[in-house]
C-alpha cells in the first residue's frame, strides 16, 4: 500500500483540479439548497446611513471605496462612514463605532476574517450587514449568491438589495494544556483536525498566485497521518468515542469551486450540519472526495453526517481549529452552538440593477 501512496496522491491532485474547474460551471447549477432562496424583504427606498468597515490591504480596496461613494452620491445619500481594519483589530471596534453612529447598514469589505468580525458585532441587532467580497474564499458571499467576481454588482446589492435573516454560530475553544480559551462567531464552516491543519499550513504566496487552489498543495502534504481519539456529544446527549481525522461544523456548505460540500446545510434552518471524517488511507480520502464532488448518495463508513444545535468535542491532546478558513488555534475542547436567524444581511433582489453604465 505504501508504494502506491505517491501515485494516489498525484492522481487526487489531478482529479481535484479538473473536477473543481468543471464544478464552477456545472455543480453550481445543481445547487438545490435554500441557502440563497430564503424569504427576504425589500429595504426602504429612502435615505440610508451607510458605514463601511474595510481591510485596506486588499488589492481592490480603493476601487471599492470609490464605487461605494459614487453609488451613495447618485442615490442622494450622505457620504458613507469609513473605518479601516488593522492587524490587531479585524473589524470589531470599527463595527461598534458604526453602530454608535446610528447607521442602517455596515458593509464588510475584505476577506472572510473581516466579514466574521463585522457579523459578530452585528449579530442580534437590527442593523444589516452588506458584503463586499475582497478576499480569496469569500465563503459567505458565495453561499448567499453575492457576485464575488463583480465589484460593482456587489456594491449595488450591499446598498440597494433586499434583507433577510440568517443563522450564525458560536464556537468556544479551550486548551487544557496552555489554559487558553476564546469564543468566536463563524458563518460558514468551522472545523477541528486535518482541515484546520491544512488552513494553517497553506502558503500565503501560493494563495495569492492561484487563490483557493493553494489549499490543495497543503492538503496533499497533510494527508498522511494518524487518526486521533475524541469524544463527541450532540445536543448534550451522552458522549460517543470516535477516532477521527477531522470534524466540520457547517452553517452552510458551498465552498470555492462551485462544490456543494454539505448539500443539506441551510443557512437559516436553526441547525448545524456536522461531518465526522475518519479515513484510514488515501483511498478513503479519494472515496470521500468522490462522494462530495459527484453528490454520491451512498453512505461511506469513514464519513458520517449529523445535524444538531449544539456540539461538544473533547480530545486528550490539542488539535488545530479553523473558522471560515482562518486558523483559530489548538484546542482540547470545542463547543459549537447555532444562533438561529441572528444576523440581518443584504442579498440580491430582482429590482436591483447590477449592470454598470
XYZ file of C-alpha atoms in Angstrom:
357
model
C 0.000 0.000 0.000
C 2.868 2.380 0.860
C 4.345 2.055 -2.656
C 1.064 3.203 -4.190
C 0.550 6.231 -1.916
C 2.522 8.787 -4.008
C 0.630 7.777 -7.135
C -2.710 8.035 -5.374
C -1.837 11.499 -4.113
C -0.797 12.663 -7.593
C -3.985 11.234 -9.047
C -6.004 13.013 -6.352
C -4.429 16.369 -7.255
C -5.154 15.907 -10.955
C -8.746 14.855 -10.324
C -9.279 17.711 -7.863
C -8.093 20.416 -10.250
C -10.010 19.069 -13.252
C -13.250 18.411 -11.420
C -13.106 21.673 -9.469
C -12.752 23.677 -12.676
C -15.680 21.745 -14.142
C -17.587 22.300 -10.951
C -17.588 26.070 -11.337
C -19.743 25.661 -14.434
C -21.791 22.569 -13.645
C -22.097 21.828 -9.938
C -23.321 25.284 -9.031
C -26.214 24.815 -11.447
C -27.225 21.716 -9.461
C -27.055 23.598 -6.170
C -30.525 22.986 -4.716
C -30.180 24.148 -1.129
C -32.214 27.098 0.111
C -29.100 28.980 1.174
C -29.903 31.770 -1.254
C -33.639 31.266 -1.587
C -34.787 32.285 1.867
C -37.535 34.825 2.374
C -36.273 38.404 2.088
C -37.791 41.849 2.432
C -37.235 44.997 0.415
C -35.333 47.857 2.028
C -36.934 51.281 2.290
C -36.164 53.329 -0.795
C -35.475 56.384 1.334
C -32.224 57.777 2.677
C -29.842 55.369 4.378
C -26.843 55.942 6.598
C -24.019 53.678 5.482
C -20.806 52.583 7.169
C -18.001 50.616 5.553
C -15.528 48.507 7.510
C -12.762 47.734 5.047
C -9.421 45.947 5.020
C -7.116 48.497 3.309
C -4.550 45.838 2.416
C -6.885 44.176 -0.110
C -5.998 44.693 -3.753
C -9.245 46.418 -4.817
C -9.934 48.315 -1.586
C -9.550 51.810 -3.094
C -11.687 50.924 -6.103
C -14.341 49.553 -3.759
C -14.445 52.748 -1.703
C -14.788 54.979 -4.754
C -17.586 52.769 -6.114
C -19.492 52.997 -2.825
C -19.098 56.785 -2.645
C -20.253 57.231 -6.247
C -23.295 54.974 -5.765
C -24.324 56.653 -2.497
C -23.932 60.117 -4.040
C -26.091 59.181 -7.023
C -28.760 57.984 -4.586
C -28.700 61.358 -2.839
C -27.322 59.945 0.420
C -24.700 61.460 2.670
C -21.114 60.279 2.320
C -20.691 56.870 3.997
C -18.578 56.473 7.116
C -15.341 54.555 6.524
C -13.413 52.542 9.084
C -10.195 50.703 8.259
C -9.305 47.411 9.894
C -5.874 46.728 11.363
C -3.801 43.622 12.017
C -4.676 43.941 15.704
C -8.387 44.574 15.111
C -10.000 42.973 12.024
C -13.241 44.912 12.452
C -14.741 44.571 15.942
C -14.218 48.078 17.337
C -14.814 49.626 13.918
C -18.250 47.990 13.704
C -19.117 49.106 17.239
C -18.265 52.686 16.265
C -20.516 52.351 13.230
C -23.395 51.187 15.451
C -22.839 54.124 17.784
C -23.195 56.423 14.753
C -26.682 55.056 14.110
C -26.131 53.593 10.645
C -28.630 51.443 8.748
C -26.117 49.094 7.150
C -22.482 48.152 7.749
C -20.664 46.933 4.651
C -17.872 44.449 5.357
C -15.150 44.948 2.742
C -12.437 42.325 2.894
C -11.938 38.609 3.282
C -13.721 36.086 5.460
C -11.987 37.379 8.600
C -13.367 40.888 8.120
C -16.858 39.536 7.411
C -16.727 37.355 10.521
C -15.658 40.254 12.771
C -18.383 42.573 11.473
C -21.006 39.841 11.779
C -20.040 39.056 15.372
C -20.794 42.636 16.427
C -23.949 42.998 14.321
C -25.409 39.660 15.400
C -28.530 40.189 17.477
C -29.094 43.754 16.206
C -31.466 45.096 13.550
C -28.619 46.684 11.559
C -27.928 44.907 8.287
C -24.573 43.676 7.031
C -23.634 44.197 3.381
C -20.943 42.077 1.750
C -18.110 43.422 -0.359
C -16.033 40.292 -1.135
C -12.359 41.214 -1.498
C -10.719 38.033 -0.216
C -9.699 34.631 -1.548
C -12.504 32.434 -0.249
C -15.410 34.866 0.202
C -17.340 31.952 1.671
C -20.481 33.679 2.954
C -20.798 35.703 -0.240
C -20.768 32.530 -2.321
C -23.437 30.934 -0.151
C -25.677 34.000 -0.436
C -25.183 34.262 -4.207
C -23.361 37.597 -3.978
C -21.408 38.464 -7.130
C -17.962 37.757 -5.661
C -16.267 38.428 -9.005
C -18.171 41.630 -9.814
C -17.270 44.522 -7.529
C -19.897 46.918 -8.872
C -22.695 44.345 -8.581
C -21.682 43.513 -5.008
C -21.819 47.213 -4.071
C -25.294 47.584 -5.576
C -26.536 44.612 -3.569
C -24.956 45.885 -0.330
C -26.565 49.315 -0.769
C -29.870 48.605 -2.504
C -30.562 44.877 -2.130
C -33.195 43.124 -0.043
C -32.657 41.917 3.519
C -33.037 38.535 5.201
C -32.084 36.919 8.490
C -29.578 34.063 8.590
C -28.154 31.869 11.335
C -24.753 32.439 12.878
C -22.726 30.037 15.010
C -20.648 30.465 18.153
C -17.624 28.353 18.993
C -15.851 28.140 22.349
C -12.254 26.980 22.069
C -10.392 25.754 25.161
C -6.878 24.333 25.502
C -6.264 22.470 28.754
C -2.515 22.395 28.066
C -1.963 26.145 27.638
C -5.023 27.106 29.763
C -6.100 29.458 26.978
C -9.723 29.870 25.895
C -11.657 32.053 23.489
C -15.068 32.460 21.886
C -15.822 33.427 18.306
C -18.608 33.735 15.749
C -18.437 31.982 12.411
C -20.790 31.987 9.443
C -19.997 29.126 7.080
C -17.783 26.214 8.201
C -15.552 25.689 11.230
C -13.517 22.596 11.925
C -11.081 20.712 14.104
C -8.359 18.379 12.863
C -6.932 17.953 9.381
C -8.919 20.753 7.714
C -7.545 23.214 10.260
C -4.007 21.900 9.777
C -4.342 22.495 6.038
C -5.696 26.024 6.540
C -2.855 26.892 8.901
C -0.163 25.488 6.608
C -1.306 26.947 3.282
C 1.380 29.169 1.807
C 0.340 32.816 1.518
C 2.330 33.460 -1.656
C 0.750 30.451 -3.331
C -2.711 31.564 -2.218
C -2.123 34.976 -3.803
C -0.984 33.308 -7.011
C -3.634 30.615 -7.510
C -6.357 31.526 -4.992
C -8.253 28.769 -3.200
C -6.430 26.025 -5.153
C -3.451 26.701 -2.860
C -5.216 24.671 -0.181
C -4.780 21.584 -2.375
C -0.991 21.666 -2.034
C -1.171 21.877 1.749
C -3.879 19.217 1.806
C -1.701 16.721 -0.020
C 1.160 17.276 2.434
C -1.123 16.643 5.395
C -2.986 13.584 4.082
C -0.607 11.094 5.713
C -1.213 10.998 9.434
C -2.896 9.143 12.225
C -6.449 9.346 13.463
C -6.969 10.847 16.911
C -9.391 9.740 19.597
C -12.059 12.246 20.607
C -15.431 12.231 22.323
C -18.409 13.797 20.564
C -21.669 14.948 22.166
C -24.632 16.187 20.107
C -27.267 18.350 21.837
C -25.971 17.342 25.289
C -26.604 13.648 24.618
C -24.146 11.084 26.060
C -20.678 11.261 24.557
C -19.535 8.797 21.931
C -15.872 7.954 21.423
C -14.549 8.190 17.870
C -11.226 8.053 16.039
C -11.200 10.952 13.584
C -9.034 12.932 11.202
C -11.357 15.922 11.008
C -14.757 17.191 12.167
C -16.557 20.036 10.393
C -19.397 22.208 11.699
C -21.367 23.764 8.846
C -23.846 26.615 8.908
C -23.933 26.447 5.094
C -21.919 24.313 2.738
C -20.964 25.874 -0.603
C -17.176 26.191 -0.990
C -14.927 27.617 -3.753
C -15.034 25.699 -6.996
C -18.815 25.584 -7.019
C -18.726 22.475 -4.839
C -21.672 21.947 -2.504
C -19.665 20.315 0.278
C -22.667 19.666 2.527
C -25.861 19.730 0.425
C -28.173 19.607 3.443
C -26.649 22.611 5.208
C -29.057 25.567 5.055
C -28.162 28.983 6.355
C -31.487 29.622 8.089
C -32.696 26.237 9.402
C -31.584 26.711 13.021
C -29.292 23.674 12.784
C -25.617 22.928 12.261
C -24.573 20.083 9.988
C -21.715 18.042 11.427
C -19.369 15.956 9.287
C -17.128 13.403 11.016
C -14.314 12.153 8.771
C -12.212 9.153 9.765
C -10.410 7.690 6.719
C -7.558 5.275 7.335
C -5.768 5.770 3.993
C -5.506 7.793 0.790
C -8.168 5.551 -0.733
C -10.573 6.676 1.968
C -9.859 10.334 1.186
C -10.439 9.724 -2.525
C -13.727 7.972 -1.794
C -14.928 10.921 0.304
C -13.856 13.428 -2.319
C -15.733 11.497 -4.970
C -18.867 11.453 -2.823
C -18.732 15.218 -2.298
C -17.969 16.235 -5.872
C -20.283 13.807 -7.628
C -23.016 14.006 -4.948
C -22.996 10.235 -4.465
C -25.929 9.219 -2.271
C -24.467 6.027 -0.763
C -23.088 6.266 2.784
C -19.387 5.832 3.443
C -18.190 4.246 6.700
C -15.437 6.844 7.037
C -17.741 9.856 6.566
C -20.743 10.441 8.837
C -23.261 13.298 8.770
C -25.264 14.594 11.747
C -27.493 17.581 12.499
C -27.559 19.363 15.861
C -27.967 22.722 17.573
C -25.009 22.123 19.881
C -21.851 20.019 19.508
C -19.071 19.376 22.032
C -15.797 17.650 21.156
C -13.061 16.743 23.618
C -9.575 15.462 22.877
C -6.762 14.341 25.162
C -4.208 16.158 23.001
C -4.553 19.596 21.382
C -5.903 19.661 17.830
C -5.858 22.590 15.424
C -9.084 24.506 14.715
C -10.264 26.855 11.962
C -13.114 29.312 11.420
C -14.303 30.042 7.885
C -10.864 29.256 6.517
C -8.814 31.119 9.138
C -6.668 29.362 11.802
C -8.055 29.759 15.326
C -5.557 27.878 17.490
C -5.238 24.449 19.081
C -7.924 23.069 21.374
C -8.618 20.118 23.610
C -12.303 21.063 23.785
C -14.632 22.889 21.427
C -18.303 23.676 21.932
C -20.277 24.895 18.938
C -23.823 26.299 19.062
C -26.134 27.831 16.476
C -27.800 31.239 16.914
C -30.919 30.980 14.722
C -31.788 33.958 12.482
C -29.473 36.255 14.405
C -27.888 38.253 11.568
C -29.588 40.552 9.056
C -27.822 40.515 5.676
C -28.248 42.249 2.332
C -28.960 39.925 -0.607
C -29.796 40.365 -4.266
C -33.287 41.053 -5.481
C -34.783 41.276 -8.940
C -35.271 45.028 -8.722
C -31.583 45.807 -8.290
C -29.791 46.825 -11.491
C -26.247 45.492 -11.078
C -25.036 46.467 -14.541
C -22.595 49.371 -14.597
C -23.465 52.089 -17.079
